[in-house]
Amino acid sequence: MKKSFITLAVLAATGAAMAQSSVTLYGRADLGVGSEKVKGKSTTSMFNGGLTTSRWGVRGSEDLGGGLKANFQFEQGLRLTTGEIAKSGGTEFGRQAHVGLSGGFGKVTLGRTTTVYDDARAVAVSFSVFDSSFTPANNGVFGSGGDYASRASSQIRYDMPNLGGVYGGLTYAFDQKADVDSTITGLLLGYKNGPMNFALGYQNQKEAADKYLQLAGAYDLGIAALAVGYNTRSGSDAKGDDTELTLGVEVPVGAAVKLSAGYATSKTEVGNATSSKASGFALGATYTMSKRTRLYAGYRDVEVKDGSGKVKSDGSLLGLGVRHDF
Amino acid sequence: MKKSFITLAVLAATGAAMAQSSVTLYGRADLGVGSEKVKGKSTTSMFNGGLTTSRWGVRGSEDLGGGLKANFQFEQGLRLTTGEIAKSGGTEFGRQAHVGLSGGFGKVTLGRTTTVYDDARAVAVSFSVFDSSFTPANNGVFGSGGDYASRASSQIRYDMPNLGGVYGGLTYAFDQKADVDSTITGLLLGYKNGPMNFALGYQNQKEAADKYLQLAGAYDLGIAALAVGYNTRSGSDAKGDDTELTLGVEVPVGAAVKLSAGYATSKTEVGNATSSKASGFALGATYTMSKRTRLYAGYRDVEVKDGSGKVKSDGSLLGLGVRHDF
Amino acid sequence: MKKSFITLAVLAATGAAMAQSSVTLYGRADLGVGSEKVKGKSTTSMFNGGLTTSRWGVRGSEDLGGGLKANFQFEQGLRLTTGEIAKSGGTEFGRQAHVGLSGGFGKVTLGRTTTVYDDARAVAVSFSVFDSSFTPANNGVFGSGGDYASRASSQIRYDMPNLGGVYGGLTYAFDQKADVDSTITGLLLGYKNGPMNFALGYQNQKEAADKYLQLAGAYDLGIAALAVGYNTRSGSDAKGDDTELTLGVEVPVGAAVKLSAGYATSKTEVGNATSSKASGFALGATYTMSKRTRLYAGYRDVEVKDGSGKVKSDGSLLGLGVRHDF
């Protein structure tokens, strides 16, 4: 079947009946070449998923009548440098593996998928410079005391219907291990209207005894879009608490180019003493060749210090790459 | 390729030429929530494949002219709770991985697939209450001395053409291990006509020194469908022999609801002494939302005793879920 | 989505717009049954990929305008005897996992794919008797000192545009291991015009300290096609050097049958002494049932001797099988 085609055009050819049931084979291929510097030592190599993780998946929805739909999605991450499956949560289809129903009541999703909290974080880090390998909010800046679980297995996720711009949802993920209480619960509440988007997220990860709270806001001024996020982790006495801040700006230059800059800083306190401080910044540019294909370049610089101000780790990444969606 | 569609409608749009060669991307997503009780201890969790295992696959057939066809199928099982591949026989595409030819002579399949014996068992346990996590014929009821291999690798499977209702087939699976004789051979003979379906199956698993014999019958009375199965395993002196019985009934209620009940009992004898006795029952209901989407609920209760009548294990499962085919 | 179809016919139905962006789900299913003899001991079994490895994949290209295209491919090998993923380079999509751009300048591919050197080898072993399990250039004949890497991870591969029959390319694969220099570089230069095809390939595998040089030529006389290849490996003092020769002929018999024969011989020299000599021959036949489906039969006989002329290993394979493409 060497010349088979699966495209949008099929919809045009076959008419409205198509809308009643659809299955989509989709994916993303993202690779770059860059120079990474860790504690003064540089390595030039090919790197995976400069903008976002490469993947392939199958998803679909079926119209059951009366506004009701059945939905499913299976998605697998890939490392294109080697062809390895990029597991998430230790499983092959760990990016998305779910089935559910949607309708006037909202949407119920069963299985493994992102938590509702991850949607709140996404508002704060919505620019390409954050949603990438160049993000300054990784490499020990965010999550020095353990970053949140962006996905949960055995999850019941509920997304409410949009009510005049108000959106929100709930996550309940069943215990995954017999001997520990690994339940994850979460809540999302947001408001999106025209250029503005505000979100509040909460996530409780019982196994690690960590509670996360995210406040995020984004505003599109037209000549530039701004985003800010404030995130806290409240943990056990031994692990202490984190507070984290992100600032981002993205500026369109003509129709095809977007420049973005991001800053992230965090602090971990155990007892009343600061045990870790970290910060980083990033610069990025994307060039849109088509709706499906982009070129990108980015630079990230991050530094992590211990409580006394001594540098524990620092590093930078300079790279460029290509991302293709299908 | 975010809005591509792969559907039945493509056939209508493109005409009869389509029938000459087809490739289908297909799958199933099945998840439920339930409470399982084992030796008095209850656990509530999400569970996989309440009705049948989640999966995805690719299959196709090519018309070679003169009634001859080339056929293939690759199929992978999934655990949607976590996104893990559900291996069968230890391999990723262990559910189906075969190529073959079919025509007036019948059908020859090469590779890994179900054995012909599995078709005889399917007649006995054809109702949804059996073909599910709620089946009373698992959890030590059937197969206390080792259940049969439902699939075989390196298999040559032959299915004869249907002759006035008579169907049948042969399984020959080559040795998989160098040092043991792991060959599997099997035979199926059945008769299906209108409401009735009878089947006889035989399977010899040389490695385990187990020989299985299945007698199965099903009859659809209209207001209810009935099925009965009698299954024996003849094993080594040390492992002994099993005899197993299944009874099932399924009652349609209106167009969309089916209620079913099943009973299974088994006995293992080593020498002339009974070493194990087990029995279980199940109740199930399915609600057909569309040809592709079902809701289901079920209850299963099983008890396994040793030769002296002492309970070795017991358990129950109460759950509900959704199954979506694509 | 049980009756969905993904075919060529879709193109006809939906018109030229289809050509602008395409995604193809494709694959190959190849299984055979044969008798293998190793040091006098025969084993009859099902064997994988008699003609070529079974596989499935997704590939596509997008027209970006001005002759520029974005291309991608993900491909996974399969062992149909058991349903196991046939990893390449230790990864699941190790056969092909890449993204890139092509246009008037040629083609740039990033990720894991075949090296340009592999294209030169392909000219020498282009007949079905070589490109199969029956190839006499395996089982210790070629590569007694270590065969070349046919694929490389983290590769930048450049293919020049065809210039009046002249073709060529470059491979640069980044270091894959932190502690060793595993870089692979390669070069291809060829000329293809009408019945003739000549190629020169060079590959330097730094980690193993091996340098490969391949000279290959093929000529199609009409009543028969001929191919010859001369290949050398220049290695470390301890591993020595290899010289290898292949000769092949393929004769069409009618429209559907092709008979082919191949001979391969090699020698390894450590210092100035011959440490290993090997040779083998093969006979093959393919019967084309359709463009997508073939039956095949083959025989291969190989013998490897040490420096003193004593037989170290010998073996033969006699088998037949079916290959189906989709």
JSON list of C-alpha atoms in Angstrom, two decimals, chain C residues 76-209:
[
{"chain": "C", "resi": 76, "resn": "GLN", "atom": "CA", "xyz": [9.51, -0.70, 13.05]},
{"chain": "C", "resi": 77, "resn": "GLY", "atom": "CA", "xyz": [10.72, -4.20, 12.21]},
{"chain": "C", "resi": 78, "resn": "LEU", "atom": "CA", "xyz": [8.70, -7.29, 13.22]},
{"chain": "C", "resi": 79, "resn": "ARG", "atom": "CA", "xyz": [9.35, -11.00, 13.69]},
{"chain": "C", "resi": 80, "resn": "LEU", "atom": "CA", "xyz": [6.07, -12.51, 12.57]},
{"chain": "C", "resi": 81, "resn": "THR", "atom": "CA", "xyz": [6.87, -15.98, 13.90]},
{"chain": "C", "resi": 82, "resn": "THR", "atom": "CA", "xyz": [6.26, -14.65, 17.43]},
{"chain": "C", "resi": 83, "resn": "GLY", "atom": "CA", "xyz": [5.00, -11.07, 17.01]},
{"chain": "C", "resi": 84, "resn": "GLU", "atom": "CA", "xyz": [8.13, -9.62, 18.57]},
{"chain": "C", "resi": 85, "resn": "ILE", "atom": "CA", "xyz": [9.44, -6.19, 17.55]},
{"chain": "C", "resi": 86, "resn": "ALA", "atom": "CA", "xyz": [12.67, -6.74, 15.56]},
{"chain": "C", "resi": 87, "resn": "LYS", "atom": "CA", "xyz": [14.80, -3.98, 17.04]},
{"chain": "C", "resi": 88, "resn": "SER", "atom": "CA", "xyz": [17.53, -2.37, 14.98]},
{"chain": "C", "resi": 89, "resn": "GLY", "atom": "CA", "xyz": [20.40, -0.77, 16.88]},
{"chain": "C", "resi": 90, "resn": "GLY", "atom": "CA", "xyz": [18.58, -1.76, 20.05]},
{"chain": "C", "resi": 91, "resn": "THR", "atom": "CA", "xyz": [15.55, 0.46, 19.43]},
{"chain": "C", "resi": 92, "resn": "GLU", "atom": "CA", "xyz": [11.95, -0.16, 18.44]},
{"chain": "C", "resi": 93, "resn": "PHE", "atom": "CA", "xyz": [11.83, 2.25, 15.50]},
{"chain": "C", "resi": 94, "resn": "GLY", "atom": "CA", "xyz": [15.47, 1.61, 14.70]},
{"chain": "C", "resi": 95, "resn": "ARG", "atom": "CA", "xyz": [14.86, 0.85, 11.02]},
{"chain": "C", "resi": 96, "resn": "GLN", "atom": "CA", "xyz": [13.83, 4.42, 10.21]},
{"chain": "C", "resi": 97, "resn": "ALA", "atom": "CA", "xyz": [13.23, 7.41, 12.52]},
{"chain": "C", "resi": 98, "resn": "HIS", "atom": "CA", "xyz": [13.92, 10.67, 10.79]},
{"chain": "C", "resi": 99, "resn": "VAL", "atom": "CA", "xyz": [12.75, 14.07, 9.61]},
{"chain": "C", "resi": 100, "resn": "GLY", "atom": "CA", "xyz": [14.21, 16.34, 6.96]},
{"chain": "C", "resi": 101, "resn": "LEU", "atom": "CA", "xyz": [13.90, 18.67, 4.01]},
{"chain": "C", "resi": 102, "resn": "SER", "atom": "CA", "xyz": [14.37, 18.11, 0.28]},
{"chain": "C", "resi": 103, "resn": "GLY", "atom": "CA", "xyz": [14.46, 20.41, -2.73]},
{"chain": "C", "resi": 104, "resn": "GLY", "atom": "CA", "xyz": [16.64, 21.53, -5.60]},
{"chain": "C", "resi": 105, "resn": "PHE", "atom": "CA", "xyz": [19.69, 21.33, -3.32]},
{"chain": "C", "resi": 106, "resn": "GLY", "atom": "CA", "xyz": [19.12, 17.63, -2.72]},
{"chain": "C", "resi": 107, "resn": "LYS", "atom": "CA", "xyz": [17.87, 15.99, 0.48]},
{"chain": "C", "resi": 108, "resn": "VAL", "atom": "CA", "xyz": [18.87, 16.40, 4.12]},
{"chain": "C", "resi": 109, "resn": "THR", "atom": "CA", "xyz": [17.74, 13.70, 6.56]},
{"chain": "C", "resi": 110, "resn": "LEU", "atom": "CA", "xyz": [18.14, 13.96, 10.36]},
{"chain": "C", "resi": 111, "resn": "GLY", "atom": "CA", "xyz": [17.85, 10.99, 12.71]},
{"chain": "C", "resi": 112, "resn": "ARG", "atom": "CA", "xyz": [18.30, 7.25, 12.36]},
{"chain": "C", "resi": 113, "resn": "THR", "atom": "CA", "xyz": [18.39, 5.81, 8.85]},
{"chain": "C", "resi": 114, "resn": "THR", "atom": "CA", "xyz": [20.63, 3.83, 6.50]},
{"chain": "C", "resi": 115, "resn": "THR", "atom": "CA", "xyz": [24.09, 5.24, 5.82]},
{"chain": "C", "resi": 116, "resn": "VAL", "atom": "CA", "xyz": [25.03, 6.31, 2.28]},
{"chain": "C", "resi": 117, "resn": "TYR", "atom": "CA", "xyz": [27.52, 3.42, 2.22]},
{"chain": "C", "resi": 118, "resn": "ASP", "atom": "CA", "xyz": [24.59, 1.00, 2.42]},
{"chain": "C", "resi": 119, "resn": "ASP", "atom": "CA", "xyz": [23.42, 2.32, -0.97]},
{"chain": "C", "resi": 120, "resn": "ALA", "atom": "CA", "xyz": [26.71, 1.29, -2.56]},
{"chain": "C", "resi": 121, "resn": "ARG", "atom": "CA", "xyz": [26.45, -2.19, -1.07]},
{"chain": "C", "resi": 122, "resn": "ALA", "atom": "CA", "xyz": [22.88, -2.40, -2.33]},
{"chain": "C", "resi": 123, "resn": "VAL", "atom": "CA", "xyz": [24.07, -2.07, -5.95]},
{"chain": "C", "resi": 124, "resn": "ALA", "atom": "CA", "xyz": [26.27, -5.13, -5.52]},
{"chain": "C", "resi": 125, "resn": "VAL", "atom": "CA", "xyz": [23.64, -7.29, -3.84]},
{"chain": "C", "resi": 126, "resn": "SER", "atom": "CA", "xyz": [20.55, -6.04, -5.64]},
{"chain": "C", "resi": 127, "resn": "PHE", "atom": "CA", "xyz": [19.10, -9.42, -6.60]},
{"chain": "C", "resi": 128, "resn": "SER", "atom": "CA", "xyz": [16.55, -11.16, -4.46]},
{"chain": "C", "resi": 129, "resn": "VAL", "atom": "CA", "xyz": [18.91, -13.99, -3.69]},
{"chain": "C", "resi": 130, "resn": "PHE", "atom": "CA", "xyz": [21.18, -11.53, -1.90]},
{"chain": "C", "resi": 131, "resn": "ASP", "atom": "CA", "xyz": [18.55, -9.32, -0.30]},
{"chain": "C", "resi": 132, "resn": "SER", "atom": "CA", "xyz": [17.18, -12.23, 1.74]},
{"chain": "C", "resi": 133, "resn": "SER", "atom": "CA", "xyz": [17.80, -14.91, 4.35]},
{"chain": "C", "resi": 134, "resn": "PHE", "atom": "CA", "xyz": [19.34, -16.92, 1.52]},
{"chain": "C", "resi": 135, "resn": "THR", "atom": "CA", "xyz": [22.12, -14.42, 0.94]},
{"chain": "C", "resi": 136, "resn": "PRO", "atom": "CA", "xyz": [25.51, -16.17, 0.69]},
{"chain": "C", "resi": 137, "resn": "ALA", "atom": "CA", "xyz": [27.12, -12.96, 1.98]},
{"chain": "C", "resi": 138, "resn": "ASN", "atom": "CA", "xyz": [26.10, -13.56, 5.60]},
{"chain": "C", "resi": 139, "resn": "ASN", "atom": "CA", "xyz": [26.74, -16.20, 8.24]},
{"chain": "C", "resi": 140, "resn": "GLY", "atom": "CA", "xyz": [30.39, -15.35, 8.53]},
{"chain": "C", "resi": 141, "resn": "VAL", "atom": "CA", "xyz": [31.20, -14.93, 4.85]},
{"chain": "C", "resi": 142, "resn": "PHE", "atom": "CA", "xyz": [31.07, -11.16, 4.82]},
{"chain": "C", "resi": 143, "resn": "GLY", "atom": "CA", "xyz": [32.05, -9.44, 7.96]},
{"chain": "C", "resi": 144, "resn": "SER", "atom": "CA", "xyz": [34.24, -12.14, 9.48]},
{"chain": "C", "resi": 145, "resn": "GLY", "atom": "CA", "xyz": [36.09, -9.18, 10.95]},
{"chain": "C", "resi": 146, "resn": "GLY", "atom": "CA", "xyz": [32.91, -7.27, 11.68]},
{"chain": "C", "resi": 147, "resn": "ASP", "atom": "CA", "xyz": [30.41, -6.17, 9.05]},
{"chain": "C", "resi": 148, "resn": "TYR", "atom": "CA", "xyz": [29.63, -2.49, 8.47]},
{"chain": "C", "resi": 149, "resn": "ALA", "atom": "CA", "xyz": [26.85, -0.57, 10.23]},
{"chain": "C", "resi": 150, "resn": "SER", "atom": "CA", "xyz": [24.05, -0.34, 7.67]},
{"chain": "C", "resi": 151, "resn": "ARG", "atom": "CA", "xyz": [22.21, 2.24, 9.77]},
{"chain": "C", "resi": 152, "resn": "ALA", "atom": "CA", "xyz": [23.42, 5.08, 11.99]},
{"chain": "C", "resi": 153, "resn": "SER", "atom": "CA", "xyz": [21.69, 7.01, 14.77]},
{"chain": "C", "resi": 154, "resn": "SER", "atom": "CA", "xyz": [21.97, 10.80, 15.23]},
{"chain": "C", "resi": 155, "resn": "GLN", "atom": "CA", "xyz": [22.86, 10.98, 11.57]},
{"chain": "C", "resi": 156, "resn": "ILE", "atom": "CA", "xyz": [22.92, 13.93, 9.22]},
{"chain": "C", "resi": 157, "resn": "ARG", "atom": "CA", "xyz": [22.59, 12.35, 5.80]},
{"chain": "C", "resi": 158, "resn": "TYR", "atom": "CA", "xyz": [22.86, 14.42, 2.65]},
{"chain": "C", "resi": 159, "resn": "ASP", "atom": "CA", "xyz": [21.84, 13.11, -0.77]},
{"chain": "C", "resi": 160, "resn": "MET", "atom": "CA", "xyz": [22.86, 15.27, -3.72]},
{"chain": "C", "resi": 161, "resn": "PRO", "atom": "CA", "xyz": [20.42, 15.88, -6.58]},
{"chain": "C", "resi": 162, "resn": "ASN", "atom": "CA", "xyz": [20.83, 13.55, -9.54]},
{"chain": "C", "resi": 163, "resn": "LEU", "atom": "CA", "xyz": [23.12, 15.28, -12.09]},
{"chain": "C", "resi": 164, "resn": "GLY", "atom": "CA", "xyz": [22.83, 13.54, -15.47]},
{"chain": "C", "resi": 165, "resn": "GLY", "atom": "CA", "xyz": [22.95, 10.11, -13.85]},
{"chain": "C", "resi": 166, "resn": "VAL", "atom": "CA", "xyz": [25.54, 11.00, -11.21]},
{"chain": "C", "resi": 167, "resn": "TYR", "atom": "CA", "xyz": [24.27, 10.51, -7.67]},
{"chain": "C", "resi": 168, "resn": "GLY", "atom": "CA", "xyz": [25.92, 10.60, -4.27]},
{"chain": "C", "resi": 169, "resn": "GLY", "atom": "CA", "xyz": [25.70, 11.48, -0.62]},
{"chain": "C", "resi": 170, "resn": "LEU", "atom": "CA", "xyz": [27.36, 12.03, 2.71]},
{"chain": "C", "resi": 171, "resn": "THR", "atom": "CA", "xyz": [26.79, 10.52, 6.16]},
{"chain": "C", "resi": 172, "resn": "TYR", "atom": "CA", "xyz": [27.80, 12.17, 9.41]},
{"chain": "C", "resi": 173, "resn": "ALA", "atom": "CA", "xyz": [26.59, 10.45, 12.56]},
{"chain": "C", "resi": 174, "resn": "PHE", "atom": "CA", "xyz": [27.27, 12.12, 15.91]},
{"chain": "C", "resi": 175, "resn": "ASP", "atom": "CA", "xyz": [29.01, 10.31, 18.70]},
{"chain": "C", "resi": 176, "resn": "GLN", "atom": "CA", "xyz": [26.46, 8.14, 20.54]},
{"chain": "C", "resi": 177, "resn": "LYS", "atom": "CA", "xyz": [28.47, 7.33, 23.64]},
{"chain": "C", "resi": 178, "resn": "ALA", "atom": "CA", "xyz": [30.05, 9.73, 26.09]},
{"chain": "C", "resi": 179, "resn": "ASP", "atom": "CA", "xyz": [33.22, 7.73, 26.66]},
{"chain": "C", "resi": 180, "resn": "VAL", "atom": "CA", "xyz": [34.11, 6.54, 23.17]},
{"chain": "C", "resi": 181, "resn": "ASP", "atom": "CA", "xyz": [34.36, 8.15, 19.79]},
{"chain": "C", "resi": 182, "resn": "SER", "atom": "CA", "xyz": [31.54, 6.38, 18.00]},
{"chain": "C", "resi": 183, "resn": "THR", "atom": "CA", "xyz": [31.23, 8.84, 15.13]},
{"chain": "C", "resi": 184, "resn": "ILE", "atom": "CA", "xyz": [30.43, 7.36, 11.71]},
{"chain": "C", "resi": 185, "resn": "THR", "atom": "CA", "xyz": [31.26, 9.21, 8.48]},
{"chain": "C", "resi": 186, "resn": "GLY", "atom": "CA", "xyz": [30.53, 8.03, 4.97]},
{"chain": "C", "resi": 187, "resn": "LEU", "atom": "CA", "xyz": [30.56, 8.93, 1.32]},
{"chain": "C", "resi": 188, "resn": "LEU", "atom": "CA", "xyz": [28.71, 7.64, -1.75]},
{"chain": "C", "resi": 189, "resn": "LEU", "atom": "CA", "xyz": [29.31, 8.38, -5.40]},
{"chain": "C", "resi": 190, "resn": "GLY", "atom": "CA", "xyz": [27.52, 6.63, -8.24]},
{"chain": "C", "resi": 191, "resn": "TYR", "atom": "CA", "xyz": [26.44, 6.74, -11.85]},
{"chain": "C", "resi": 192, "resn": "LYS", "atom": "CA", "xyz": [23.20, 5.23, -13.08]},
{"chain": "C", "resi": 193, "resn": "ASN", "atom": "CA", "xyz": [22.14, 5.39, -16.69]},
{"chain": "C", "resi": 194, "resn": "GLY", "atom": "CA", "xyz": [19.80, 3.01, -18.52]},
{"chain": "C", "resi": 195, "resn": "PRO", "atom": "CA", "xyz": [20.92, -0.56, -17.84]},
{"chain": "C", "resi": 196, "resn": "MET", "atom": "CA", "xyz": [24.06, 0.35, -15.88]},
{"chain": "C", "resi": 197, "resn": "ASN", "atom": "CA", "xyz": [24.63, 1.36, -12.27]},
{"chain": "C", "resi": 198, "resn": "PHE", "atom": "CA", "xyz": [28.06, 1.86, -10.68]},
{"chain": "C", "resi": 199, "resn": "ALA", "atom": "CA", "xyz": [28.76, 2.97, -7.13]},
{"chain": "C", "resi": 200, "resn": "LEU", "atom": "CA", "xyz": [31.65, 3.71, -4.82]},
{"chain": "C", "resi": 201, "resn": "GLY", "atom": "CA", "xyz": [31.10, 3.84, -1.07]},
{"chain": "C", "resi": 202, "resn": "TYR", "atom": "CA", "xyz": [33.32, 4.66, 1.90]},
{"chain": "C", "resi": 203, "resn": "GLN", "atom": "CA", "xyz": [32.48, 4.39, 5.59]},
{"chain": "C", "resi": 204, "resn": "ASN", "atom": "CA", "xyz": [34.64, 5.16, 8.63]},
{"chain": "C", "resi": 205, "resn": "GLN", "atom": "CA", "xyz": [33.44, 3.72, 11.96]},
{"chain": "C", "resi": 206, "resn": "LYS", "atom": "CA", "xyz": [35.64, 5.38, 14.54]},
{"chain": "C", "resi": 207, "resn": "GLU", "atom": "CA", "xyz": [34.55, 3.34, 17.55]},
{"chain": "C", "resi": 208, "resn": "ALA", "atom": "CA", "xyz": [35.60, 0.03, 16.01]},
{"chain": "C", "resi": 209, "resn": "ALA", "atom": "CA", "xyz": [38.52, 1.61, 14.09]}
]
